[in-house]
């Protein structure tokens, strides 16, 4: 296995480092045209997950990508624990087709649950296999041997793993029966291990795909249309060919790209070429001022997801009933660094470096788009200066691949501009939620009815070229990708609370803007609605909002989470125009718990809201890295506050108009709230991912706090200042 991997990388021509992210990206290029070979990887085999290196270190293979969630640090911790090996002897190689296992997408807060736990099992299985091998070779009982820092030791015997294996790799399958030291010893697991890649980012070192550089690399830009429905009417190709510095102009239908030696040259050429194109700019979008009514009027596929008791009957007969409607606008991923990719094509082989969410799914899709054999395409996932969720990473990779085939033998680097990113990324869809609920004569919730209107929440590429932006402009008609993943729309729409009569329906529409997965999917809007109405019902029942929630919970872990939050805010004092709000959710109603509180100040003269402090108590089962878990929670809290107060995609009848940070404002450092996070660690429980847990309850707590300050219920985002002015 070791030789196969090494030879694979050599034959590919470019050695891209395994991303422990502790060092800058370095590249060594040899033969660029040798055939690409790879070996099938079985996720049940130990050596698909780890490799013993000649110098005694251990290389871990994960099919997940570092998106800022700290997966590279977490998998290092679980591997080091099970192999009783110091952390500096572990390196992590992240998603690359033919090198790492195919683990699909890095999405849904599943990296810890899936990849880290597979690596933990592989490392524990490897430890036992090594000890058995040494016992057989030295004729010593396994009980008298131990593994420490890459060496097997016993009475009068000692050898490195590499010596013991004689250059081979550990054979065998993952064994679920072996002891997991991370559950008992916890030398590394459960400890707050800092991420070394953050220091490199702060110092401006080469970490991201945007930093990649290759010998003789050229630069490209794509001339995107002025609008969603725009098509080329005419193009003066003779004038374009005379432009100085142009290496290649590529046109395929309505897809136009330029290639130049220098990046600034490509930027200039993009602008000049655009001036030689006449576009059809017919209106293709609805009037944004009537967006709510437009979306509700679209054809919708209605489905019932929860239906217990008889909610309609109880609501009809109830004398204490509340009704509320909530709206979330289209939101951007708003990546810090515009999407970027590098592509190399030669001898009918394609290599792509991308900050995609899934190396193997992107390869399958590129192969279909390029009409190439899948094993002729290699995708190396590289961290990007980006964001969580499905942004423009796959699109720019596809564009770079199309251009690379037209300009073979040299690396093509394509980076979007800010207006490309903001104008063409797949957004988080707008959503609407209508709720009706009633109380019984004891002040408990008797019935709950929920209707959710939403577009799909994922159109990630997985063999389907129509999910890639350039496919919309090529000569071949790939069609619309459709609604995509529907399950995200009603995620957390059913309250986690005990309610005897409950009905939840979704109304799935195909909206006017391009959409895909945004952090937390439909949970964000659904929990905003659920937790806002829980506050209103508590007030109607004349009960404390925290106690009201506890009365409707049967889950002891959920109750403990809320009670710990209550202790954090017990002594909070409020000044004039200040309010304190709370919210709770269990992500997907089955994974991580998060209780949230927000303290806000509302300027009654301007209506401006300042979130002064946020508190969170989070419980994600067994905690692998509490520092990483806190970081994810804190980041989600701040991002959610920005969504609540400021963010909204704006558009006219032709295209997106939020094309820069001025037209798409977000929370800046001076307005960032103080955050405080407590982690409940439960080593006896399976670990679950927490990257999306804090988004929804944060905004719900903020709007509940605004009500406490002003008496105004916020049901449409972002918060309308005019609504809050005295």
PDB file of N, CA, C and O in Angstrom, residues 81 84 102 112 125 209 214 223 253 431 448 648 668 711:
ATOM      1  N   UNK A  81      -4.242   9.037  20.432  1.00  0.00           N
ATOM      2  CA  UNK A  81      -4.709   8.363  21.645  1.00  0.00           C
ATOM      3  C   UNK A  81      -4.671   6.849  21.487  1.00  0.00           C
ATOM      4  O   UNK A  81      -4.140   6.130  22.343  1.00  0.00           O
ATOM      5  N   UNK A  84      -1.153   5.515  21.141  1.00  0.00           N
ATOM      6  CA  UNK A  84      -0.256   5.952  22.221  1.00  0.00           C
ATOM      7  C   UNK A  84       0.996   6.596  21.630  1.00  0.00           C
ATOM      8  O   UNK A  84       2.132   6.240  21.955  1.00  0.00           O
ATOM      9  N   UNK A 102     -13.204   7.448   0.145  1.00  0.00           N
ATOM     10  CA  UNK A 102     -14.319   8.274  -0.326  1.00  0.00           C
ATOM     11  C   UNK A 102     -15.312   8.417   0.819  1.00  0.00           C
ATOM     12  O   UNK A 102     -16.039   7.488   1.146  1.00  0.00           O
ATOM     13  N   UNK A 112     -16.819  14.557  12.622  1.00  0.00           N
ATOM     14  CA  UNK A 112     -16.428  13.843  13.835  1.00  0.00           C
ATOM     15  C   UNK A 112     -17.128  12.494  13.903  1.00  0.00           C
ATOM     16  O   UNK A 112     -16.513  11.452  14.174  1.00  0.00           O
ATOM     17  N   UNK A 125      -7.591  -0.655  15.943  1.00  0.00           N
ATOM     18  CA  UNK A 125      -7.401  -1.959  15.303  1.00  0.00           C
ATOM     19  C   UNK A 125      -5.947  -2.155  14.903  1.00  0.00           C
ATOM     20  O   UNK A 125      -5.402  -3.267  15.034  1.00  0.00           O
ATOM     21  N   UNK A 209      -6.046  27.247  -0.821  1.00  0.00           N
ATOM     22  CA  UNK A 209      -5.947  26.990  -2.256  1.00  0.00           C
ATOM     23  C   UNK A 209      -5.606  28.275  -3.004  1.00  0.00           C
ATOM     24  O   UNK A 209      -4.928  28.251  -4.036  1.00  0.00           O
ATOM     25  N   UNK A 214       2.450  27.255  -8.978  1.00  0.00           N
ATOM     26  CA  UNK A 214       3.181  26.225  -9.699  1.00  0.00           C
ATOM     27  C   UNK A 214       4.107  26.879 -10.724  1.00  0.00           C
ATOM     28  O   UNK A 214       3.805  27.974 -11.227  1.00  0.00           O
ATOM     29  N   UNK A 223     -15.748  35.571 -17.894  1.00  0.00           N
ATOM     30  CA  UNK A 223     -16.631  36.711 -18.118  1.00  0.00           C
ATOM     31  C   UNK A 223     -18.062  36.237 -17.861  1.00  0.00           C
ATOM     32  O   UNK A 223     -18.720  35.695 -18.743  1.00  0.00           O
ATOM     33  N   UNK A 253     -20.486  28.288 -26.148  1.00  0.00           N
ATOM     34  CA  UNK A 253     -21.839  28.788 -25.975  1.00  0.00           C
ATOM     35  C   UNK A 253     -21.817  30.152 -25.339  1.00  0.00           C
ATOM     36  O   UNK A 253     -21.265  31.114 -25.902  1.00  0.00           O
ATOM     37  N   UNK A 431     -37.043  31.393   3.201  1.00  0.00           N
ATOM     38  CA  UNK A 431     -38.003  30.462   3.804  1.00  0.00           C
ATOM     39  C   UNK A 431     -39.113  31.220   4.515  1.00  0.00           C
ATOM     40  O   UNK A 431     -38.901  32.350   4.964  1.00  0.00           O
ATOM     41  N   UNK A 448     -50.130  21.900  17.979  1.00  0.00           N
ATOM     42  CA  UNK A 448     -49.134  22.695  17.232  1.00  0.00           C
ATOM     43  C   UNK A 448     -49.249  22.327  15.758  1.00  0.00           C
ATOM     44  O   UNK A 448     -49.220  21.154  15.391  1.00  0.00           O
ATOM     45  N   UNK A 648     -28.890  40.148   3.944  1.00  0.00           N
ATOM     46  CA  UNK A 648     -29.994  39.863   3.024  1.00  0.00           C
ATOM     47  C   UNK A 648     -29.487  40.041   1.600  1.00  0.00           C
ATOM     48  O   UNK A 648     -28.911  41.074   1.256  1.00  0.00           O
ATOM     49  N   UNK A 668     -19.321  43.746  11.862  1.00  0.00           N
ATOM     50  CA  UNK A 668     -17.899  44.085  11.909  1.00  0.00           C
ATOM     51  C   UNK A 668     -17.373  43.922  13.331  1.00  0.00           C
ATOM     52  O   UNK A 668     -18.130  43.789  14.280  1.00  0.00           O
ATOM     53  N   UNK A 711     -40.907  45.256  23.450  1.00  0.00           N
ATOM     54  CA  UNK A 711     -42.299  44.846  23.332  1.00  0.00           C
ATOM     55  C   UNK A 711     -42.699  44.563  21.897  1.00  0.00           C
ATOM     56  O   UNK A 711     -43.881  44.348  21.607  1.00  0.00           O
TER      57      UNK A 711
END
